[in-house]
Structure formats: C-alpha cells, structure tokens
CSV table of C-alpha atoms in Angstrom, one decimal:
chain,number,residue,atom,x,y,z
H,1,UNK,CA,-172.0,47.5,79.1
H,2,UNK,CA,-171.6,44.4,81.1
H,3,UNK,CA,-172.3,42.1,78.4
H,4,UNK,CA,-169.6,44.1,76.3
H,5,UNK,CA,-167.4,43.5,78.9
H,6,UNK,CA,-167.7,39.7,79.5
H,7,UNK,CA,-167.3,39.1,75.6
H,8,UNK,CA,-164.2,41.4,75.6
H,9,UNK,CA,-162.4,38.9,78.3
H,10,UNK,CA,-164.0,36.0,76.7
H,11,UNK,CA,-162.5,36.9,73.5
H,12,UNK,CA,-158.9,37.5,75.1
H,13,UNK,CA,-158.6,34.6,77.5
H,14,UNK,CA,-159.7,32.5,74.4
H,15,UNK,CA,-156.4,34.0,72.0
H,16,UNK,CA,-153.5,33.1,74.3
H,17,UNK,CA,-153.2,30.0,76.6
H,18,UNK,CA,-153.6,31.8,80.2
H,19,UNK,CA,-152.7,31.2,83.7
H,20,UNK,CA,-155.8,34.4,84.9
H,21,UNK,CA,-156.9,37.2,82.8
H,22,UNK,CA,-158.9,39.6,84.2
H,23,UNK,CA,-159.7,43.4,83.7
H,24,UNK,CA,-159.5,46.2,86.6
H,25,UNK,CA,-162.2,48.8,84.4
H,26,UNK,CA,-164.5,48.6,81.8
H,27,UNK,CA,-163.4,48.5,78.0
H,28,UNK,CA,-164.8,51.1,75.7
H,29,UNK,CA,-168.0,49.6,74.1
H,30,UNK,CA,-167.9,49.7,69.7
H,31,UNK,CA,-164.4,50.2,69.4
H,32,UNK,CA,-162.0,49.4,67.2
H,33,UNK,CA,-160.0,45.9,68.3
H,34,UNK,CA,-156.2,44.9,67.5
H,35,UNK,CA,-155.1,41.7,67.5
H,36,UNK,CA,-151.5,42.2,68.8
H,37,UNK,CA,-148.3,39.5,68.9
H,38,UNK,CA,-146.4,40.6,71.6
H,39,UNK,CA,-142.4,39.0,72.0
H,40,UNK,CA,-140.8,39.3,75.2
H,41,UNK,CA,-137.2,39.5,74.6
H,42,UNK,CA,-134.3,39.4,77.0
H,43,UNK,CA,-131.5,41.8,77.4
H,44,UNK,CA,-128.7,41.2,76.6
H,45,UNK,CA,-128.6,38.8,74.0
H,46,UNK,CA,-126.3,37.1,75.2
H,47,UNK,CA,-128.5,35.8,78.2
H,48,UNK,CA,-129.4,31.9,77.1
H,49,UNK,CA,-132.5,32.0,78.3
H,50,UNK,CA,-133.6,27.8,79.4
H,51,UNK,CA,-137.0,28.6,80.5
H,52,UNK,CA,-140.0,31.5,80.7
H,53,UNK,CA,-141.0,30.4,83.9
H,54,UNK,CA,-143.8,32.8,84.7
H,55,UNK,CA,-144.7,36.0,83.2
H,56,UNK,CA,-147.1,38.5,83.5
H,57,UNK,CA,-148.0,40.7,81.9
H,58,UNK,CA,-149.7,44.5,82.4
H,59,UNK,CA,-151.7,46.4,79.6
H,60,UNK,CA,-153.4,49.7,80.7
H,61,UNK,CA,-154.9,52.4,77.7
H,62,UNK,CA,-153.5,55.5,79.0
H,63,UNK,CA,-157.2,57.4,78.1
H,64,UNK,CA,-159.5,55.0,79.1
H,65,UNK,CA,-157.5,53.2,82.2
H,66,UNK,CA,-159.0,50.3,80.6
H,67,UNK,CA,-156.7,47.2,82.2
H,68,UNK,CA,-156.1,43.9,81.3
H,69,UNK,CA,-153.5,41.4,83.2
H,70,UNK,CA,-152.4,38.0,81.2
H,71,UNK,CA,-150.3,35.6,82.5
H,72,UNK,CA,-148.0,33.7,80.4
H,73,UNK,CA,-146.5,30.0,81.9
H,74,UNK,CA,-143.2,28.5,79.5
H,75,UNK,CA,-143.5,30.9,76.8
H,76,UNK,CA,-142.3,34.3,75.6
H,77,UNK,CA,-145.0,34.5,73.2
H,78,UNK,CA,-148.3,36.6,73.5
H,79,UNK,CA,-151.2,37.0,71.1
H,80,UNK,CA,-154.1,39.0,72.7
H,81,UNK,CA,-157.0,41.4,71.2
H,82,UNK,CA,-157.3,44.9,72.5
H,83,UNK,CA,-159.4,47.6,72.0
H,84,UNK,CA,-157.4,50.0,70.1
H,85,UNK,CA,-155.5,52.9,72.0
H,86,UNK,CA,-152.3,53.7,73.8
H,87,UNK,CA,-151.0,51.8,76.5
H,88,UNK,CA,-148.5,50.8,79.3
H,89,UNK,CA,-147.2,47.8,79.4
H,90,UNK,CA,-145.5,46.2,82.0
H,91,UNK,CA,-144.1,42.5,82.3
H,92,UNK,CA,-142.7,40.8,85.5
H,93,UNK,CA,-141.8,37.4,86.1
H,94,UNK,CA,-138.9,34.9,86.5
H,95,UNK,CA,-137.0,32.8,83.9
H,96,UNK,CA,-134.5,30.0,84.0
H,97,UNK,CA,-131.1,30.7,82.3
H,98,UNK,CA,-127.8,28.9,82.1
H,99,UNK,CA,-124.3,30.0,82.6
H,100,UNK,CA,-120.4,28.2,83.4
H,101,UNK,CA,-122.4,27.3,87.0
H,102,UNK,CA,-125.3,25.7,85.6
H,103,UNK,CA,-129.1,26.7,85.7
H,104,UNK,CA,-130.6,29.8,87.6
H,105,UNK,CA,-133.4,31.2,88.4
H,106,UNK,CA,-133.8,35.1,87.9
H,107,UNK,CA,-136.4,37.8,88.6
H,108,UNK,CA,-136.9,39.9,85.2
H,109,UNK,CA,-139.2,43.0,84.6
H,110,UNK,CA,-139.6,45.2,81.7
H,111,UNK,CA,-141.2,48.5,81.2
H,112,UNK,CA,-142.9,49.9,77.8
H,113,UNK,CA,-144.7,53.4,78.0
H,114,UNK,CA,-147.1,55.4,75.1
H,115,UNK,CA,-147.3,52.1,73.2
H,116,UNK,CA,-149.6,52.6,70.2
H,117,UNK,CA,-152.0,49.7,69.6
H,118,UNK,CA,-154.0,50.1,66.5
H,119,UNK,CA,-155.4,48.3,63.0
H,120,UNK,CA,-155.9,44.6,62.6
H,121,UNK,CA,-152.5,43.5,63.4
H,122,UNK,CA,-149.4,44.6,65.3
H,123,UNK,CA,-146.5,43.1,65.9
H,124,UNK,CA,-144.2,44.5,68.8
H,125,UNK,CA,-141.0,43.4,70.9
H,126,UNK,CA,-140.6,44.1,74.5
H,127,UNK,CA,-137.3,44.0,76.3
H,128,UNK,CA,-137.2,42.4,79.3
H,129,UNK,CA,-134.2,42.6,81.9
H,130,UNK,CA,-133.1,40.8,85.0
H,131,UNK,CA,-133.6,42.8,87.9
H,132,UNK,CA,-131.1,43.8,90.4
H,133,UNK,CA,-131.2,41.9,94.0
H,134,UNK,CA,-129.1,44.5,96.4
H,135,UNK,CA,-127.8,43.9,99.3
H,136,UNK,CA,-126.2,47.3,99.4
H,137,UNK,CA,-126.9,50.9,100.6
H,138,UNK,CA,-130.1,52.2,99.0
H,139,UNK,CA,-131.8,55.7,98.3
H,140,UNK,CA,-134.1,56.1,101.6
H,141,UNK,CA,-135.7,59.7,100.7
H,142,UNK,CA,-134.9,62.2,97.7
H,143,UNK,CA,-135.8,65.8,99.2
H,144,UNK,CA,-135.3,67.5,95.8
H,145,UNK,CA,-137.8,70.6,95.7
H,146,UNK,CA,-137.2,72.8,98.3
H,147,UNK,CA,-138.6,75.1,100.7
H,148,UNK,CA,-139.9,78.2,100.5
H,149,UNK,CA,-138.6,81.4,102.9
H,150,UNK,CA,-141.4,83.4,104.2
H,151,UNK,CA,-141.2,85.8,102.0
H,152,UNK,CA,-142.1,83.5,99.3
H,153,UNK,CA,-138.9,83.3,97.8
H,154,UNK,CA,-137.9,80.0,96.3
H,155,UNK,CA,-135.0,78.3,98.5
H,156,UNK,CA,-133.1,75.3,97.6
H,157,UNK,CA,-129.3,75.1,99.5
H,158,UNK,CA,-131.4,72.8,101.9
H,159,UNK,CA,-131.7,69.9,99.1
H,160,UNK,CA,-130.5,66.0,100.5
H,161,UNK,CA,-130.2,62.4,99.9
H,162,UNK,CA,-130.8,60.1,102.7
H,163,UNK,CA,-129.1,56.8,102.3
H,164,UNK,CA,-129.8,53.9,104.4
H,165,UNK,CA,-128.2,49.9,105.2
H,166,UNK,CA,-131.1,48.1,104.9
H,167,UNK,CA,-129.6,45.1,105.5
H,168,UNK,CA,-128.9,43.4,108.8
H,169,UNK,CA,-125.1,43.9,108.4
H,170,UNK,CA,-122.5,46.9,108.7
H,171,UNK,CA,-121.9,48.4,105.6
H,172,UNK,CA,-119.9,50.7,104.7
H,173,UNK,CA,-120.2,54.2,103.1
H,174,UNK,CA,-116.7,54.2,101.3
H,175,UNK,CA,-116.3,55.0,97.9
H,176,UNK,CA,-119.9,54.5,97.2
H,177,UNK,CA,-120.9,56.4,93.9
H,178,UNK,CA,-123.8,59.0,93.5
H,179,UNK,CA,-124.7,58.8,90.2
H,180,UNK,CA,-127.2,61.7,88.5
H,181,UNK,CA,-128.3,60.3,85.2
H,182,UNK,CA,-127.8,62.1,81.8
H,183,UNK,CA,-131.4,62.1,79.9
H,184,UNK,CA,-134.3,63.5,81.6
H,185,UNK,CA,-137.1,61.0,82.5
H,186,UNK,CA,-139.7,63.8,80.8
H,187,UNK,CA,-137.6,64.5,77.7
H,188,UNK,CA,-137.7,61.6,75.4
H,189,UNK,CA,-135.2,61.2,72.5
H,190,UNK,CA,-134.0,58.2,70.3
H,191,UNK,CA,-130.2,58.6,71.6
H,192,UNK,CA,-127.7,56.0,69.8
H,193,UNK,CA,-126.4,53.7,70.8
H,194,UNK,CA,-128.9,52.7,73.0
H,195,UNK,CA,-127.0,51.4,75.6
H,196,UNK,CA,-129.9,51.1,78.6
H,197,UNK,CA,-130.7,48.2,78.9
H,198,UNK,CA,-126.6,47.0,80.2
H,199,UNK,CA,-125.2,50.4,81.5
H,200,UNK,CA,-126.4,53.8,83.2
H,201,UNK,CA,-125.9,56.8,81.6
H,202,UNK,CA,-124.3,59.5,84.1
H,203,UNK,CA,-124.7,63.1,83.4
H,204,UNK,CA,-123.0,63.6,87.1
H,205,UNK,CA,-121.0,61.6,89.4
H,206,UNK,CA,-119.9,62.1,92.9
H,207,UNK,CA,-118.5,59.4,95.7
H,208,UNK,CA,-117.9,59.1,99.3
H,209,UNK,CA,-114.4,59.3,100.6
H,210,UNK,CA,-112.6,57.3,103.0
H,211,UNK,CA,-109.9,54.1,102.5
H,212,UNK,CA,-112.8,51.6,102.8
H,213,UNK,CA,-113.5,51.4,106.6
H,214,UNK,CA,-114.1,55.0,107.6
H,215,UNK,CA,-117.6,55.3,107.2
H,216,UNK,CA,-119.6,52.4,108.7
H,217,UNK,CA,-123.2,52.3,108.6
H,218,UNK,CA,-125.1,49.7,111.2
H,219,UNK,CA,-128.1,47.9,110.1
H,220,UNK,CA,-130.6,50.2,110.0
H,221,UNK,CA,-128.8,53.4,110.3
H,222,UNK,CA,-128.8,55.9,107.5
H,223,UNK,CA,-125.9,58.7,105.9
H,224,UNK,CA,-127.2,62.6,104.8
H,225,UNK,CA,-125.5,64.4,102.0
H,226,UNK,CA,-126.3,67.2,101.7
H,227,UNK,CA,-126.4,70.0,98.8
H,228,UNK,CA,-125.4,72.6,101.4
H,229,UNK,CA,-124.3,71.4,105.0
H,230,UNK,CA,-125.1,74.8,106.6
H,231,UNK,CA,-127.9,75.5,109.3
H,232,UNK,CA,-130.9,76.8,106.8
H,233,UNK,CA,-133.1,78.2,109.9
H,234,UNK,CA,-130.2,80.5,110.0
H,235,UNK,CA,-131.7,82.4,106.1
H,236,UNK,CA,-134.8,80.1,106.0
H,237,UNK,CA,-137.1,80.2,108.8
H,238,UNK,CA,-139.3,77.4,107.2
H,239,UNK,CA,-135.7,75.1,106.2
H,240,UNK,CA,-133.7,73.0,108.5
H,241,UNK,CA,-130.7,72.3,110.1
H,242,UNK,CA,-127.9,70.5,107.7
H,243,UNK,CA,-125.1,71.2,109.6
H,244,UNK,CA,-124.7,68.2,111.2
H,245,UNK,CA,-124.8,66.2,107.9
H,246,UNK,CA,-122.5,63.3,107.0
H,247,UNK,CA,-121.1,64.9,103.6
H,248,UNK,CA,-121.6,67.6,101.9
H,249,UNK,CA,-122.1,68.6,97.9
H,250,UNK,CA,-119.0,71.0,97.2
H,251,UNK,CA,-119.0,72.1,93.7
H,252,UNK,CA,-115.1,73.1,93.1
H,253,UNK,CA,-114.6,76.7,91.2
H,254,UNK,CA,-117.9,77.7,91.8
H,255,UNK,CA,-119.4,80.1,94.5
H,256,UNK,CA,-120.6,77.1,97.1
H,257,UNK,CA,-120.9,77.6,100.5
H,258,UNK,CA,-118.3,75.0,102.2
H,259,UNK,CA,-118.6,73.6,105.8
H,260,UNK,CA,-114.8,72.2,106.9
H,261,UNK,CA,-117.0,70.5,109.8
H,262,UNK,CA,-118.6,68.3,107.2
H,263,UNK,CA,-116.6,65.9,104.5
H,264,UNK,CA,-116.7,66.6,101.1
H,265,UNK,CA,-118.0,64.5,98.4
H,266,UNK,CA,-115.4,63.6,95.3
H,267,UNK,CA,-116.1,65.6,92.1
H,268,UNK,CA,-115.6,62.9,90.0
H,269,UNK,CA,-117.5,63.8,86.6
H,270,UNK,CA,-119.2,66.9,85.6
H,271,UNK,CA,-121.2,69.2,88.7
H,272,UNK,CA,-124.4,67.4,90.0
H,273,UNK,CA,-127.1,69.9,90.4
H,274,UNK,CA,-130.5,69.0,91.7
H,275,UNK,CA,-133.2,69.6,89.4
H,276,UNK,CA,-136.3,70.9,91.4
H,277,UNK,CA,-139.0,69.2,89.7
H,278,UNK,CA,-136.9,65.8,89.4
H,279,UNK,CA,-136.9,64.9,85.8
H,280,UNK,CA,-133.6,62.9,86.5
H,281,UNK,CA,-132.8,59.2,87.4
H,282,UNK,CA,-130.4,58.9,90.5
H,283,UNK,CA,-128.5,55.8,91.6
H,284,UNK,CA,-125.9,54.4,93.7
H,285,UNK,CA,-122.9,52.0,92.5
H,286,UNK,CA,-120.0,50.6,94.0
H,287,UNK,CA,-116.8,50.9,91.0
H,288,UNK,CA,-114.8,48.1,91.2
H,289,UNK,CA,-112.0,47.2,94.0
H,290,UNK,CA,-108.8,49.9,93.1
H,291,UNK,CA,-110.4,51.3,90.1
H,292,UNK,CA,-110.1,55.0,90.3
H,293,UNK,CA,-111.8,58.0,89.5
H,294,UNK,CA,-110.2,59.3,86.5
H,295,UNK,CA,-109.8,55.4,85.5
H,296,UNK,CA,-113.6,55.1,85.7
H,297,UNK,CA,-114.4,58.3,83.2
H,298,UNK,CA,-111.7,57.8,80.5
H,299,UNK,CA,-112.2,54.2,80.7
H,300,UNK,CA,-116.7,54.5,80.4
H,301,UNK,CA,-116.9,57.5,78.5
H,302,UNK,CA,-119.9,57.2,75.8
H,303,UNK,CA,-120.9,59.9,73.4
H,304,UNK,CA,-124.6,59.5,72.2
H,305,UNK,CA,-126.4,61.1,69.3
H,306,UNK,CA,-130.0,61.9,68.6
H,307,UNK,CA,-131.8,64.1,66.9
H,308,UNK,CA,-134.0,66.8,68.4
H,309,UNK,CA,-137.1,68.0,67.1
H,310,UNK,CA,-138.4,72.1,67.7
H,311,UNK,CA,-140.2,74.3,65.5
H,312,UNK,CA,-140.7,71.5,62.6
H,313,UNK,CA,-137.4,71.5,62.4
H,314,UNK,CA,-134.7,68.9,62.8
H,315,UNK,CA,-131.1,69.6,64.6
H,316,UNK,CA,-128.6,66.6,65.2
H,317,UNK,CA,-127.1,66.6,68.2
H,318,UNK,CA,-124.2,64.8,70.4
H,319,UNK,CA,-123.7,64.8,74.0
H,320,UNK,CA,-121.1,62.9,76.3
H,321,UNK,CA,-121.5,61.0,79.5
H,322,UNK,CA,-120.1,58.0,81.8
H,323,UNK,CA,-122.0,54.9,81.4
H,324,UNK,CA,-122.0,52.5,84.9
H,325,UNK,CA,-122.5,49.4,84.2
H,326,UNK,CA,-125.9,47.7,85.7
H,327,UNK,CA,-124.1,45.3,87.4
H,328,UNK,CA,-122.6,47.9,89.3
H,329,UNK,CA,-125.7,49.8,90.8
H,330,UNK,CA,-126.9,48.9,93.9
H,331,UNK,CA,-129.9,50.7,94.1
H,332,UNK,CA,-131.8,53.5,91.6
H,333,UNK,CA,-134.9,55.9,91.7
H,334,UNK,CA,-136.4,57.2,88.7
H,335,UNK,CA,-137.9,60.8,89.5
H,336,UNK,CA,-140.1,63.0,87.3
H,337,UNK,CA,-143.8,64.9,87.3
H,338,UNK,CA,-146.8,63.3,86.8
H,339,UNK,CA,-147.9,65.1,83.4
H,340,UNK,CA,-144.6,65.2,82.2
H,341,UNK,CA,-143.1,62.4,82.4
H,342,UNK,CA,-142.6,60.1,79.4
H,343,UNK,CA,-140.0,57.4,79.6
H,344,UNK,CA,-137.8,55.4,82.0
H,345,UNK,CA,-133.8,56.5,82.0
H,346,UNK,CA,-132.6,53.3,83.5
H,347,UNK,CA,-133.2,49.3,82.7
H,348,UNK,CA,-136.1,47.8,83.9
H,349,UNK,CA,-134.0,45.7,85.9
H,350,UNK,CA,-132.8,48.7,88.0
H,351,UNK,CA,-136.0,50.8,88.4
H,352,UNK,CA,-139.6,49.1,87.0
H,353,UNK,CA,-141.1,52.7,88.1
H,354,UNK,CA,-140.6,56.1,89.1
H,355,UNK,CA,-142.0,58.9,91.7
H,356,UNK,CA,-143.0,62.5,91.8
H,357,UNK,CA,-143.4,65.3,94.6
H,358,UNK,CA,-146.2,66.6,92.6
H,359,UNK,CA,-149.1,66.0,90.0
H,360,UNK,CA,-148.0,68.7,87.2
H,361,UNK,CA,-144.6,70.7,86.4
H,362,UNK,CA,-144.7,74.6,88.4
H,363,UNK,CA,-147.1,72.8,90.9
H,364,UNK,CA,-145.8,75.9,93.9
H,365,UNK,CA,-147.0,73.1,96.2
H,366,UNK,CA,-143.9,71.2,95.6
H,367,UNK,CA,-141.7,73.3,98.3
H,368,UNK,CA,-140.9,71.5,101.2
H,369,UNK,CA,-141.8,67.7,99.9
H,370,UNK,CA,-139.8,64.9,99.4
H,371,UNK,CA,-139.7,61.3,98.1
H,372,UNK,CA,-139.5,58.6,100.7
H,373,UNK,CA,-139.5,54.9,100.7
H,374,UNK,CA,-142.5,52.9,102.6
H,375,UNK,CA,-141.8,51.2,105.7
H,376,UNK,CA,-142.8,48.0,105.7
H,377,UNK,CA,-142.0,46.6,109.3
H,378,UNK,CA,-139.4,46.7,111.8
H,379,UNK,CA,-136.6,44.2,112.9
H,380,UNK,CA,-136.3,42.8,116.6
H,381,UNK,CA,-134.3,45.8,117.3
H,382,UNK,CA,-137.0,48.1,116.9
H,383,UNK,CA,-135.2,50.0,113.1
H,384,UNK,CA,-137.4,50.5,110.0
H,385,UNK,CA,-137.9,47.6,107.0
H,386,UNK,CA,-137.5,49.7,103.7
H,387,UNK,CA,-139.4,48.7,100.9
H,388,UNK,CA,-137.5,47.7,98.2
H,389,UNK,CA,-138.6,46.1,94.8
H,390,UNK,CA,-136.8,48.0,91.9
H,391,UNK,CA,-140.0,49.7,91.2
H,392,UNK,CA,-139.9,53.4,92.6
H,393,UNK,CA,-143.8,53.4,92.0
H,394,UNK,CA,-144.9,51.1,94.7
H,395,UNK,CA,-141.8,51.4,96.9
H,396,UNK,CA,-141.6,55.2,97.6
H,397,UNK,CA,-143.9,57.9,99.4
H,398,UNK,CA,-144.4,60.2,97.1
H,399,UNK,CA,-145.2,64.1,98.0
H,400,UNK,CA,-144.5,63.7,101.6
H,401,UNK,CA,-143.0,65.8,104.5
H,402,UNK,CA,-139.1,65.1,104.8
H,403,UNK,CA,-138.1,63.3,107.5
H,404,UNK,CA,-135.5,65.2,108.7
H,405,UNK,CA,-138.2,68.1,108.8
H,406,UNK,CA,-140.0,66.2,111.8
C-alpha cells in the first residue's frame, strides 16, 4: 500500500513543475489513472491578467477522500495524473493584473464540485474569480431551522439574521440590502446566461430603512432582523424573545404578524421566505448612492432558462430574478445539507464554501440550530474578531446553539 502510494506522488510531482505536492489519504491501489490538463481561467475576461503569482490547487475523490494538493508558481497551466474518479477541486491563490492605475495584486479562488476524471486524457477549464475584501457589515449567524414547541410541533416565526460591524469603525445599517438568492445550492441546473461568475442572482430582496445615518452600528456591535419580531416564549415555550429586535421581516398582503415597536424591512423584490433546511445563498450589498428600489429591479432584471429533467422527461423552463452585481456584495453565505448539496449559487470570489445545520435533509435534529461564524480573537476593547475568509466552510459554526438562545 505504501509503496503504491509513494509511486502515486512520485509520478505526480514528476508531471507538473511544483512548489509541494503532497496527499492527505491513501490512493486506491490498481486503479485506473488520467492524465488531466487542467486551465485556470479568470473571470471576467476582461481581467488582463500580468502574472499567476501563486496558486494552489485542491483535488479530493468524493468516494475515496483520496487528496492531493499542487502548487502552481507563474503559470495557469496544470498537467497532473490521477487515479480516475470524481472530485472537488478547489484553487486559491493571488495574481497580478493591470488596470488605468497600474499593477495589483488580487486574492482569487475558484470552486469546481462532482468533477468527473476518467480515460487517458482530459482536458478541463476552471474559473477562477477575485475574491471580495469587505470592509462592510457581514452575516454573523443564520438561525434558519427552527424550534420545536413541546408538543412537537414544528415552529418557525422565531427565524433571524444577525448582522455584525466587524470592523473597527461605525458603520451604518442604512439601506443595506438582504439579498435571498434565486437557485437552490442542492438543485443544480444549466440556467442561461450564466451570469455567476460577475452578478448574484436574487430570488428575494429586502433593505434597511433610514436616510443614511439612522442606524449606526459601533465596531463590534451587531443588528437582528428578525422573521417575526414577537416574544415566541409567549406560543413557544422552547423559542425566544424577538421583540426587542432591530427590524423586522413584514411580508405586505399577506397574514404576518406586525410589531409597530419594531421597523420594517423594505419589500423590495419578490417575499423572502426562509427555507428550513437552507438550500439558498444569502448576502448583503450596498446599491449604489441615490439608486432606488424600483430603479434597482427594472434596471437588473434577468430572465434565465434551463431545462429541467423528471420522469425521463425534458421540460424547458424560464424564471425571472434581480441580478446584484459582485462588486456590490459585501458579504455572502452559501447554506445547504450535507447530502444534498451539489453546487455553489454565488462566485467563488463571494463565497469559496458553504454550511449546514445538519448532515442529511428531514434530519428532526435541526430545530433550534443555527449557523454562526468562528470567533477568532478579541480587540483591546474586549468585542469578538469574526472570521471572515469568503469561504463559509471554514469561517462558520455549523449546527450550533443560537446565540441569542444563551
């Protein structure tokens, strides 16, 4: 086994010119190798790209966990030999472009999942995107499944984003965006024009009132909106106490419960309701200085196609949406369950990973869990360092009691 092993490294380190190449598990002994020519491309095109700094690059088989890391110096090009199979593939690094101002240096990622590796030869393109430095408001915690009363009944008016100023600044919570994405992250289709890797595609939209200094938020401090700002305890002896919240989630013509202690979020495109189980991508974006709601939909619309497969059978179908630019997000998460998710519904550059509550979809220990990001240290004032690396995989708590629950 260990001799299989070495002269599957060997073999690898010896195809492409490497900074390290090493493997975290063992590779399958007498299988079937594929020498593969991997291209890392950057998006968009229009990005003139000076120099591949540093790049490295992630291969795990999906069956196997069989993992091998490469690490690429000046080049976008790849040629390795892999035991046949179907992987992840992951790429971060940095590159060197040029622009009006002259050269920079710029973090990219890229993200491919359920890549097929098999015969003698491949040949495959990966996208790679620069990723997004914020300085913004970001998603602290995602409580998105629940409690439970009880009785057993299923209870879910206590759902809630927590939104925190990481930064060592005021911000302020004015006209920030809460964006729910259109596609699913566990429902994969070919949907045209693919448009992901330079906008977000927004199946919902809500924002924060106020004229630009109503809400501030001091380094450190955080914001609740809430889907219902009620007191829970009140029909849920095992919920909590919203009422106190900063906003609240009103959906107009529709039987929702409305607190006129709390402010009320902007309906600005379609109703945002919280899926249970995830399955959706959520973000935060600032529009523009004096752009306004209905200025933001009719100007951003994007109808998509695809076609969707059930049954053996084929149906073509068309759905419409509000694509954000990328350039306007500040932060994202990508949410889903572990044996059902399938893809990434943002760039790379926004989100390199996503983050569950729970290992498989029904999973009744889901109630009363939430998402949170890891705390990584504290400032001289004694408030929380947020982890924050565009990769919801590594920078979130996943399955964890809600904070506001302590």
């Amino acid at each position: 086994m260990l001799k299989q092993l070495l002269r599957t490294l060997l073999l690898l380190c010896a195809v492409v010119s490497l900074a390290a190449c090493s493997s975290d598990s063992d590779a399958p002994e007498s299988q079937a190798q594929t020498t593969l020519n991997l291209q890392l491309k950057v998006v968009p095109e229009n990005i003139k790209v000076k120099e591949y700094k540093h790049l490295t690059v992630n291969f795990k088989e999906l069956n196997t966990g069989f993992t091998v890391i490469q690490e690429l110096n000046n080049t976008n090009l790849l040629k390795a030999v892999l035991p046949t199979g179907t992987y992840n593939i992951t790429v971060e690094g940095s590159i060197v472009y040029t622009d009006n101002a002259g050269a920079t240096e710029a973090k990219v990622g890229g993200v491919q999942t359920g890549v097929v590796i098999n015969g003698t030869e491949q040949t495959k393109v990966i996208d790679i995107s620069m990723k997004a430095q914020s300085s913004d408001l970001i998603l602290e915690e995602v409580f998105f499944a629940g409690t439970k009363t009880p009785q057993g009944a299923m209870y879910f008016g206590d759902q809630y984003f927590k939104i925190t100023n990481n930064t060592d600044k005021t911000l302020y919570a004015d006209g920030m965006l809460l964006i729910q994405s259109a596609f699913m992250t566990n429902e994969k289709q070919d949907y045209s024009p693919n448009i992901i890797g330079t906008t977000f595609s927004a199946g919902a939209v809500i924002r924060i009132p106020g004229n630009g200094s109503t809400y501030p938020v001091l380094p450190g401090s955080s914001i609740i909106i809430a889907e219902d700002a009620i007191n829970h305890l009140e029909f849920n002896s095992s919920s909590i106490n919203l009422s106190q919240a900063n906003f609240q989630i009103f959906k107009e013509d529709s039987d929702d419960i409305d607190n006129p202690a709390v402010p009320k979020m902007l309906n600005v495109f379609e109703k945002m309701v919280i899926h249970t189980q995830g399955y959706y991508a959520y973000a935060l974006a600032r529009m523009p200085l004096g752009m306004t709601n209905e200025a933001l939909v009719s100007q951003n619309s994007y109808t998509y196609t695809y076609n969707l497969t059930f049954g053996g059978d084929v149906y073509p179908m068309d759905g419409t949406a509000v694509k954000i630019p990328n350039e306007w997000i500040t932060d994202a998460v990508n949410l889903s369950v572990q044996d059902s998710f399938q893809w990434l519904v943002t760039s790379p550059s926004l989100d390199m990973g996503w983050t569950s509550v729970t290992s498989f979809d029904g999973d009744k220990n889901r109630f009363g869990k939430a998402v949170r990001r890891k705390v990584i240290g504290k400032t001289s004032e004694g408030k929380d360092i947020l982890k924050d690396t565009n990769n919801s995989t590594v920078d979130f708590d996943h399955g964890v009691k809600p904070s506001l629950f302590n």
